[in-house]
Amino acid sequence: ADGSVEIPVIVNVIYKSSAENVSDARIAEQIAVLNADYSGTNSDASKIPSEFLPVSSGDTKVKFRLVNTVRKSTTKTSWSTNDDMKKASKGGIDATNPSNYLNIWVVGKMTSQGRTILGYATFPESAGLWNDGVVIGAPYFGKTGASSPFNLGRTATHEVGHYLNLRHIWGDANCGNDLVSDTPTQTTANYGKPTYPLYNTCSGVQRSVMFMNYMDYVDDGAMFMFSAGQKTRMQSVVASTGLRSGL
Ligand code: ARG
Ligand code: ZN
Ligand code: CA
Protein backbone atom coordinates (compact mmCIF):
# COMPACT_ATOMS: atom_id res chain seq x y z
CA ALA A 1 0.00 0.00 0.00
CA ASP A 2 1.04 3.63 -0.52
CA GLY A 3 0.21 4.50 3.05
CA SER A 4 -3.52 4.86 2.48
CA VAL A 5 -5.27 2.16 4.50
CA GLU A 6 -8.54 1.06 6.07
CA ILE A 7 -7.59 -0.56 9.36
CA PRO A 8 -9.84 -3.44 10.48
CA VAL A 9 -10.68 -3.06 14.16
CA ILE A 10 -11.59 -5.59 16.86
CA VAL A 11 -13.16 -4.09 20.01
CA ASN A 12 -12.71 -6.24 23.14
CA VAL A 13 -15.04 -5.15 25.96
CA ILE A 14 -14.29 -6.42 29.48
CA TYR A 15 -16.99 -5.26 31.88
CA LYS A 16 -18.15 -5.57 35.48
CA SER A 17 -21.04 -3.13 35.48
CA SER A 18 -23.52 -2.62 32.67
CA ALA A 19 -22.18 0.93 32.28
CA GLU A 20 -18.80 -0.58 31.43
CA ASN A 21 -20.39 -2.89 28.84
CA VAL A 22 -20.37 -0.15 26.19
CA SER A 23 -23.14 -0.57 23.62
CA ASP A 24 -22.72 -1.44 19.97
CA ALA A 25 -24.02 2.06 19.21
CA ARG A 26 -21.28 3.60 21.34
CA ILE A 27 -18.65 1.46 19.61
CA ALA A 28 -19.97 2.65 16.23
CA GLU A 29 -19.79 6.21 17.53
CA GLN A 30 -16.14 5.73 18.53
CA ILE A 31 -15.23 4.32 15.10
CA ALA A 32 -16.99 7.30 13.50
CA VAL A 33 -14.93 9.70 15.65
CA LEU A 34 -11.72 7.97 14.54
CA ASN A 35 -12.79 8.25 10.90
CA ALA A 36 -13.69 11.92 11.24
CA ASP A 37 -10.52 12.88 13.13
CA TYR A 38 -8.16 10.91 10.87
CA SER A 39 -9.78 12.29 7.70
CA GLY A 40 -9.77 15.87 8.98
CA THR A 41 -13.56 16.03 8.60
CA ASN A 42 -14.15 16.57 12.34
CA SER A 43 -16.52 19.53 12.74
CA ASP A 44 -14.11 21.40 15.01
CA ALA A 45 -11.36 21.36 12.35
CA SER A 46 -12.76 24.82 11.58
CA LYS A 47 -11.11 25.97 14.81
CA ILE A 48 -7.57 25.23 13.61
CA PRO A 49 -5.70 28.57 13.92
CA SER A 50 -4.78 30.05 10.55
CA GLU A 51 -1.07 29.96 11.45
CA PHE A 52 -1.30 26.14 11.65
CA LEU A 53 -3.48 25.55 8.57
CA PRO A 54 -0.43 25.27 6.26
CA VAL A 55 0.92 22.41 8.38
CA SER A 56 -2.37 20.70 9.22
CA SER A 57 -2.67 17.10 7.99
CA GLY A 58 -6.04 17.30 6.29
CA ASP A 59 -6.95 13.71 5.41
CA THR A 60 -4.32 11.37 6.89
CA LYS A 61 -5.61 8.62 4.54
CA VAL A 62 -6.02 6.28 7.49
CA LYS A 63 -9.55 4.87 7.89
CA PHE A 64 -11.07 2.41 10.35
CA ARG A 65 -13.63 -0.37 9.93
CA LEU A 66 -15.15 -2.36 12.80
CA VAL A 67 -14.97 -6.09 12.04
CA ASN A 68 -15.88 -7.69 15.37
CA THR A 69 -16.80 -7.01 18.97
CA VAL A 70 -15.82 -9.50 21.70
CA ARG A 71 -17.38 -9.18 25.16
CA LYS A 72 -16.49 -10.76 28.52
CA SER A 73 -17.70 -10.11 32.04
CA THR A 74 -15.28 -9.88 34.95
CA THR A 75 -15.29 -9.46 38.73
CA LYS A 76 -12.22 -7.21 38.55
CA THR A 77 -12.87 -3.56 39.43
CA SER A 78 -9.53 -2.12 38.37
CA TRP A 79 -6.80 -2.85 35.84
CA SER A 80 -3.23 -1.67 35.46
CA THR A 81 -0.88 -1.17 32.53
CA ASN A 82 0.53 -4.70 32.96
CA ASP A 83 -1.53 -5.97 29.98
CA ASP A 84 -3.66 -8.43 32.01
CA MET A 85 -6.74 -7.33 30.04
CA LYS A 86 -5.06 -8.86 26.97
CA LYS A 87 -4.74 -12.33 28.55
CA ALA A 88 -7.66 -14.75 28.79
CA SER A 89 -5.72 -16.50 31.58
CA LYS A 90 -5.92 -13.28 33.65
CA GLY A 91 -9.59 -12.61 33.03
CA GLY A 92 -8.97 -10.57 29.91
CA ILE A 93 -9.50 -11.28 26.21
CA ASP A 94 -6.73 -12.58 23.96
CA ALA A 95 -6.02 -10.35 20.93
CA THR A 96 -7.51 -11.36 17.60
CA ASN A 97 -4.76 -11.68 14.99
CA PRO A 98 -2.83 -8.53 16.00
CA SER A 99 -0.69 -8.53 12.81
CA ASN A 100 -3.78 -7.88 10.74
CA TYR A 101 -6.21 -6.14 13.11
CA LEU A 102 -6.07 -3.21 15.46
CA ASN A 103 -7.27 -4.60 18.78
CA ILE A 104 -8.89 -2.13 21.16
CA TRP A 105 -9.60 -3.25 24.73
CA VAL A 106 -12.21 -1.36 26.76
CA VAL A 107 -11.96 -1.83 30.55
CA GLY A 108 -13.91 -0.24 33.38
CA LYS A 109 -11.09 1.44 35.22
CA MET A 110 -7.34 1.58 34.85
CA THR A 111 -4.61 2.99 37.09
CA SER A 112 -0.91 3.60 36.75
CA GLN A 113 1.17 4.57 39.78
CA GLY A 114 -2.01 5.03 41.77
CA ARG A 115 -3.66 7.41 39.32
CA THR A 116 -6.54 6.78 36.93
CA ILE A 117 -5.44 6.81 33.32
CA LEU A 118 -7.58 7.25 30.25
CA GLY A 119 -5.75 4.81 28.02
CA TYR A 120 -2.45 3.41 26.78
CA ALA A 121 -1.09 1.96 23.56
CA THR A 122 1.75 -0.04 22.02
CA PHE A 123 4.07 1.53 19.44
CA PRO A 124 4.75 -0.11 16.03
CA GLU A 125 7.76 -1.95 17.49
CA SER A 126 5.15 -4.25 19.09
CA ALA A 127 3.43 -5.02 15.78
CA GLY A 128 1.82 -8.45 15.80
CA LEU A 129 2.73 -9.31 19.40
CA TRP A 130 0.06 -10.69 21.77
CA ASN A 131 -0.17 -7.36 23.60
CA ASP A 132 -0.29 -5.13 20.50
CA GLY A 133 -3.08 -2.55 20.46
CA VAL A 134 -4.86 0.14 22.41
CA VAL A 135 -6.58 0.09 25.81
CA ILE A 136 -9.25 2.67 26.74
CA GLY A 137 -11.16 3.17 30.00
CA ALA A 138 -14.91 2.78 29.38
CA PRO A 139 -15.74 6.31 30.68
CA TYR A 140 -13.50 7.75 27.94
CA PHE A 141 -14.67 5.52 25.08
CA GLY A 142 -17.16 6.87 22.52
CA LYS A 143 -19.31 9.87 23.29
CA THR A 144 -22.82 9.08 24.55
CA GLY A 145 -22.59 8.37 28.28
CA ALA A 146 -18.86 9.11 28.40
CA SER A 147 -17.24 11.28 31.08
CA SER A 148 -16.75 15.02 30.46
CA PRO A 149 -14.28 16.55 29.56
CA PHE A 150 -13.09 13.33 27.87
CA ASN A 151 -16.37 12.49 26.17
CA LEU A 152 -15.67 13.21 22.51
CA GLY A 153 -13.87 9.96 21.73
CA ARG A 154 -10.46 11.58 21.50
CA THR A 155 -8.69 9.26 23.91
CA ALA A 156 -8.89 6.67 21.11
CA THR A 157 -7.73 9.25 18.55
CA HIS A 158 -4.68 9.96 20.78
CA GLU A 159 -3.89 6.32 21.60
CA VAL A 160 -4.23 5.18 17.97
CA GLY A 161 -1.77 7.99 17.17
CA HIS A 162 0.78 6.21 19.40
CA TYR A 163 -0.10 2.87 17.75
CA LEU A 164 0.76 4.56 14.43
CA ASN A 165 4.12 5.82 15.78
CA LEU A 166 3.28 9.31 17.04
CA ARG A 167 5.01 10.62 20.16
CA HIS A 168 3.61 13.17 22.57
CA ILE A 169 3.95 16.60 21.02
CA TRP A 170 6.24 17.81 23.84
CA GLY A 171 8.54 14.81 23.31
CA ASP A 172 8.05 13.58 26.90
CA ALA A 173 10.75 15.92 28.14
CA ASN A 174 11.24 19.63 28.74
CA CYS A 175 11.47 21.01 25.19
CA GLY A 176 11.67 17.38 24.03
CA ASN A 177 11.67 16.02 20.47
CA ASP A 178 8.56 14.36 19.01
CA LEU A 179 10.47 13.49 15.80
CA VAL A 180 8.07 15.66 13.77
CA SER A 181 9.49 18.90 12.36
CA ASP A 182 6.25 20.82 11.75
CA THR A 183 4.99 20.57 15.34
CA PRO A 184 6.55 23.47 17.27
CA THR A 185 8.90 22.44 20.09
CA GLN A 186 6.99 22.62 23.35
CA THR A 187 8.20 22.85 26.94
CA THR A 188 5.70 20.44 28.44
CA ALA A 189 2.24 18.89 28.22
CA ASN A 190 -0.84 21.14 28.23
CA TYR A 191 -4.04 20.32 30.10
CA GLY A 192 -7.61 21.55 30.13
CA LYS A 193 -8.69 24.10 27.54
CA PRO A 194 -5.79 26.50 26.93
CA THR A 195 -6.47 29.87 25.32
CA TYR A 196 -4.91 30.46 21.90
CA PRO A 197 -2.32 31.82 21.35
CA LEU A 198 -0.10 30.20 23.94
CA TYR A 199 3.64 30.87 23.76
CA ASN A 200 6.63 29.06 25.15
CA THR A 201 10.37 29.33 24.77
CA CYS A 202 12.74 26.47 24.04
CA SER A 203 16.48 27.07 23.39
CA GLY A 204 15.85 30.80 23.37
CA VAL A 205 13.21 30.64 20.61
CA GLN A 206 9.66 31.71 21.40
CA ARG A 207 6.99 29.68 19.61
CA SER A 208 3.21 29.53 19.47
CA VAL A 209 2.28 26.12 20.85
CA MET A 210 0.15 23.65 18.87
CA PHE A 211 -1.73 22.57 22.01
CA MET A 212 -4.78 21.68 19.88
CA ASN A 213 -2.88 18.69 18.50
CA TYR A 214 -4.34 15.26 19.32
CA MET A 215 -0.95 14.26 20.78
CA ASP A 216 -1.05 16.85 23.57
CA TYR A 217 -2.93 16.21 26.87
CA VAL A 218 -5.69 18.83 26.57
CA ASP A 219 -9.41 18.07 26.99
CA ASP A 220 -11.23 16.30 24.16
CA GLY A 221 -12.95 19.55 23.16
CA ALA A 222 -9.62 21.40 22.91
CA MET A 223 -7.84 19.00 20.51
CA PHE A 224 -8.75 18.90 16.82
CA MET A 225 -5.76 18.42 14.51
CA PHE A 226 -2.81 16.31 13.37
CA SER A 227 0.08 17.94 11.50
CA ALA A 228 1.29 17.05 7.99
CA GLY A 229 4.49 15.67 9.51
CA GLN A 230 2.49 13.42 11.79
CA LYS A 231 0.51 12.19 8.76
CA THR A 232 3.78 11.28 6.99
CA ARG A 233 4.97 9.37 10.05
CA MET A 234 1.71 7.40 10.31
CA GLN A 235 1.63 6.62 6.59
CA SER A 236 5.19 5.23 6.74
CA VAL A 237 4.04 2.72 9.34
CA VAL A 238 1.14 1.32 7.31
CA ALA A 239 2.99 1.42 3.97
CA SER A 240 4.19 -1.87 2.44
CA THR A 241 7.66 -1.25 3.88
CA GLY A 242 6.35 -0.25 7.32
CA LEU A 243 6.09 -2.16 10.58
CA ARG A 244 2.30 -2.26 10.31
CA SER A 245 2.01 -3.26 6.64
CA GLY A 246 -0.11 -6.24 7.75
CA LEU A 247 -3.10 -4.06 8.59
N1 ARG B 1 -2.37 8.56 27.42
C1 ARG B 1 -3.19 9.62 27.97
C2 ARG B 1 -3.54 9.18 29.37
O1 ARG B 1 -3.10 8.50 29.94
C3 ARG B 1 -4.41 9.88 27.18
C4 ARG B 1 -4.70 11.31 26.97
C5 ARG B 1 -5.92 11.48 26.13
N2 ARG B 1 -6.38 12.85 26.12
C6 ARG B 1 -7.64 13.18 25.88
N3 ARG B 1 -8.01 14.43 25.84
N4 ARG B 1 -8.54 12.27 25.68
O2 ARG B 1 -4.24 9.40 30.10
ZN1 ZN C 1 -0.24 9.49 25.11
CA1 CA D 1 8.21 18.89 16.70
Coordinates of C-alpha atoms and ligand atoms in Angstrom, one line a residue:
A1 CA 0.0 0.0 0.0
D2 CA 1.0 3.6 -0.5
G3 CA 0.2 4.5 3.0
S4 CA -3.5 4.9 2.5
V5 CA -5.3 2.2 4.5
E6 CA -8.5 1.1 6.1
I7 CA -7.6 -0.6 9.4
P8 CA -9.8 -3.4 10.5
V9 CA -10.7 -3.1 14.2
I10 CA -11.6 -5.6 16.9
V11 CA -13.2 -4.1 20.0
N12 CA -12.7 -6.2 23.1
V13 CA -15.0 -5.2 26.0
I14 CA -14.3 -6.4 29.5
Y15 CA -17.0 -5.3 31.9
K16 CA -18.1 -5.6 35.5
S17 CA -21.0 -3.1 35.5
S18 CA -23.5 -2.6 32.7
A19 CA -22.2 0.9 32.3
E20 CA -18.8 -0.6 31.4
N21 CA -20.4 -2.9 28.8
V22 CA -20.4 -0.2 26.2
S23 CA -23.1 -0.6 23.6
D24 CA -22.7 -1.4 20.0
A25 CA -24.0 2.1 19.2
R26 CA -21.3 3.6 21.3
I27 CA -18.6 1.5 19.6
A28 CA -20.0 2.6 16.2
E29 CA -19.8 6.2 17.5
Q30 CA -16.1 5.7 18.5
I31 CA -15.2 4.3 15.1
A32 CA -17.0 7.3 13.5
V33 CA -14.9 9.7 15.7
L34 CA -11.7 8.0 14.5
N35 CA -12.8 8.2 10.9
A36 CA -13.7 11.9 11.2
D37 CA -10.5 12.9 13.1
Y38 CA -8.2 10.9 10.9
S39 CA -9.8 12.3 7.7
G40 CA -9.8 15.9 9.0
T41 CA -13.6 16.0 8.6
N42 CA -14.2 16.6 12.3
S43 CA -16.5 19.5 12.7
D44 CA -14.1 21.4 15.0
A45 CA -11.4 21.4 12.4
S46 CA -12.8 24.8 11.6
K47 CA -11.1 26.0 14.8
I48 CA -7.6 25.2 13.6
P49 CA -5.7 28.6 13.9
S50 CA -4.8 30.0 10.6
E51 CA -1.1 30.0 11.4
F52 CA -1.3 26.1 11.6
L53 CA -3.5 25.6 8.6
P54 CA -0.4 25.3 6.3
V55 CA 0.9 22.4 8.4
S56 CA -2.4 20.7 9.2
S57 CA -2.7 17.1 8.0
G58 CA -6.0 17.3 6.3
D59 CA -7.0 13.7 5.4
T60 CA -4.3 11.4 6.9
K61 CA -5.6 8.6 4.5
V62 CA -6.0 6.3 7.5
K63 CA -9.5 4.9 7.9
F64 CA -11.1 2.4 10.3
R65 CA -13.6 -0.4 9.9
L66 CA -15.1 -2.4 12.8
V67 CA -15.0 -6.1 12.0
N68 CA -15.9 -7.7 15.4
T69 CA -16.8 -7.0 19.0
V70 CA -15.8 -9.5 21.7
R71 CA -17.4 -9.2 25.2
K72 CA -16.5 -10.8 28.5
S73 CA -17.7 -10.1 32.0
T74 CA -15.3 -9.9 34.9
T75 CA -15.3 -9.5 38.7
K76 CA -12.2 -7.2 38.6
T77 CA -12.9 -3.6 39.4
S78 CA -9.5 -2.1 38.4
W79 CA -6.8 -2.9 35.8
S80 CA -3.2 -1.7 35.5
T81 CA -0.9 -1.2 32.5
N82 CA 0.5 -4.7 33.0
D83 CA -1.5 -6.0 30.0
D84 CA -3.7 -8.4 32.0
M85 CA -6.7 -7.3 30.0
K86 CA -5.1 -8.9 27.0
K87 CA -4.7 -12.3 28.5
A88 CA -7.7 -14.7 28.8
S89 CA -5.7 -16.5 31.6
K90 CA -5.9 -13.3 33.6
G91 CA -9.6 -12.6 33.0
G92 CA -9.0 -10.6 29.9
I93 CA -9.5 -11.3 26.2
D94 CA -6.7 -12.6 24.0
A95 CA -6.0 -10.4 20.9
T96 CA -7.5 -11.4 17.6
N97 CA -4.8 -11.7 15.0
P98 CA -2.8 -8.5 16.0
S99 CA -0.7 -8.5 12.8
N100 CA -3.8 -7.9 10.7
Y101 CA -6.2 -6.1 13.1
L102 CA -6.1 -3.2 15.5
N103 CA -7.3 -4.6 18.8
I104 CA -8.9 -2.1 21.2
W105 CA -9.6 -3.3 24.7
V106 CA -12.2 -1.4 26.8
V107 CA -12.0 -1.8 30.5
G108 CA -13.9 -0.2 33.4
K109 CA -11.1 1.4 35.2
M110 CA -7.3 1.6 34.8
T111 CA -4.6 3.0 37.1
S112 CA -0.9 3.6 36.7
Q113 CA 1.2 4.6 39.8
G114 CA -2.0 5.0 41.8
R115 CA -3.7 7.4 39.3
T116 CA -6.5 6.8 36.9
I117 CA -5.4 6.8 33.3
L118 CA -7.6 7.2 30.2
G119 CA -5.7 4.8 28.0
Y120 CA -2.4 3.4 26.8
A121 CA -1.1 2.0 23.6
T122 CA 1.7 0.0 22.0
F123 CA 4.1 1.5 19.4
P124 CA 4.7 -0.1 16.0
E125 CA 7.8 -2.0 17.5
S126 CA 5.2 -4.2 19.1
A127 CA 3.4 -5.0 15.8
G128 CA 1.8 -8.5 15.8
L129 CA 2.7 -9.3 19.4
W130 CA 0.1 -10.7 21.8
N131 CA -0.2 -7.4 23.6
D132 CA -0.3 -5.1 20.5
G133 CA -3.1 -2.6 20.5
V134 CA -4.9 0.1 22.4
V135 CA -6.6 0.1 25.8
I136 CA -9.3 2.7 26.7
G137 CA -11.2 3.2 30.0
A138 CA -14.9 2.8 29.4
P139 CA -15.7 6.3 30.7
Y140 CA -13.5 7.7 27.9
F141 CA -14.7 5.5 25.1
G142 CA -17.2 6.9 22.5
K143 CA -19.3 9.9 23.3
T144 CA -22.8 9.1 24.6
G145 CA -22.6 8.4 28.3
A146 CA -18.9 9.1 28.4
S147 CA -17.2 11.3 31.1
S148 CA -16.8 15.0 30.5
P149 CA -14.3 16.6 29.6
F150 CA -13.1 13.3 27.9
N151 CA -16.4 12.5 26.2
L152 CA -15.7 13.2 22.5
G153 CA -13.9 10.0 21.7
R154 CA -10.5 11.6 21.5
T155 CA -8.7 9.3 23.9
A156 CA -8.9 6.7 21.1
T157 CA -7.7 9.3 18.5
H158 CA -4.7 10.0 20.8
E159 CA -3.9 6.3 21.6
V160 CA -4.2 5.2 18.0
G161 CA -1.8 8.0 17.2
H162 CA 0.8 6.2 19.4
Y163 CA -0.1 2.9 17.8
L164 CA 0.8 4.6 14.4
N165 CA 4.1 5.8 15.8
L166 CA 3.3 9.3 17.0
R167 CA 5.0 10.6 20.2
H168 CA 3.6 13.2 22.6
I169 CA 4.0 16.6 21.0
W170 CA 6.2 17.8 23.8
G171 CA 8.5 14.8 23.3
D172 CA 8.0 13.6 26.9
A173 CA 10.8 15.9 28.1
N174 CA 11.2 19.6 28.7
C175 CA 11.5 21.0 25.2
G176 CA 11.7 17.4 24.0
N177 CA 11.7 16.0 20.5
D178 CA 8.6 14.4 19.0
L179 CA 10.5 13.5 15.8
V180 CA 8.1 15.7 13.8
S181 CA 9.5 18.9 12.4
D182 CA 6.2 20.8 11.7
T183 CA 5.0 20.6 15.3
P184 CA 6.5 23.5 17.3
T185 CA 8.9 22.4 20.1
Q186 CA 7.0 22.6 23.3
T187 CA 8.2 22.8 26.9
T188 CA 5.7 20.4 28.4
A189 CA 2.2 18.9 28.2
N190 CA -0.8 21.1 28.2
Y191 CA -4.0 20.3 30.1
G192 CA -7.6 21.5 30.1
K193 CA -8.7 24.1 27.5
P194 CA -5.8 26.5 26.9
T195 CA -6.5 29.9 25.3
Y196 CA -4.9 30.5 21.9
P197 CA -2.3 31.8 21.3
L198 CA -0.1 30.2 23.9
Y199 CA 3.6 30.9 23.8
N200 CA 6.6 29.1 25.2
T201 CA 10.4 29.3 24.8
C202 CA 12.7 26.5 24.0
S203 CA 16.5 27.1 23.4
G204 CA 15.8 30.8 23.4
V205 CA 13.2 30.6 20.6
Q206 CA 9.7 31.7 21.4
R207 CA 7.0 29.7 19.6
S208 CA 3.2 29.5 19.5
V209 CA 2.3 26.1 20.9
M210 CA 0.2 23.7 18.9
F211 CA -1.7 22.6 22.0
M212 CA -4.8 21.7 19.9
N213 CA -2.9 18.7 18.5
Y214 CA -4.3 15.3 19.3
M215 CA -0.9 14.3 20.8
D216 CA -1.1 16.8 23.6
Y217 CA -2.9 16.2 26.9
V218 CA -5.7 18.8 26.6
D219 CA -9.4 18.1 27.0
D220 CA -11.2 16.3 24.2
G221 CA -12.9 19.6 23.2
A222 CA -9.6 21.4 22.9
M223 CA -7.8 19.0 20.5
F224 CA -8.8 18.9 16.8
M225 CA -5.8 18.4 14.5
F226 CA -2.8 16.3 13.4
S227 CA 0.1 17.9 11.5
A228 CA 1.3 17.1 8.0
G229 CA 4.5 15.7 9.5
Q230 CA 2.5 13.4 11.8
K231 CA 0.5 12.2 8.8
T232 CA 3.8 11.3 7.0
R233 CA 5.0 9.4 10.0
M234 CA 1.7 7.4 10.3
Q235 CA 1.6 6.6 6.6
S236 CA 5.2 5.2 6.7
V237 CA 4.0 2.7 9.3
V238 CA 1.1 1.3 7.3
A239 CA 3.0 1.4 4.0
S240 CA 4.2 -1.9 2.4
T241 CA 7.7 -1.2 3.9
G242 CA 6.4 -0.2 7.3
L243 CA 6.1 -2.2 10.6
R244 CA 2.3 -2.3 10.3
S245 CA 2.0 -3.3 6.6
G246 CA -0.1 -6.2 7.8
L247 CA -3.1 -4.1 8.6
Ligands
ARG1 N1 -2.4 8.6 27.4 C1 -3.2 9.6 28.0 C2 -3.5 9.2 29.4 O1 -3.1 8.5 29.9 C3 -4.4 9.9 27.2 C4 -4.7 11.3 27.0 C5 -5.9 11.5 26.1 N2 -6.4 12.8 26.1 C6 -7.6 13.2 25.9 N3 -8.0 14.4 25.8 N4 -8.5 12.3 25.7 O2 -4.2 9.4 30.1
ZN2 ZN -0.2 9.5 25.1
CA3 CA 8.2 18.9 16.7

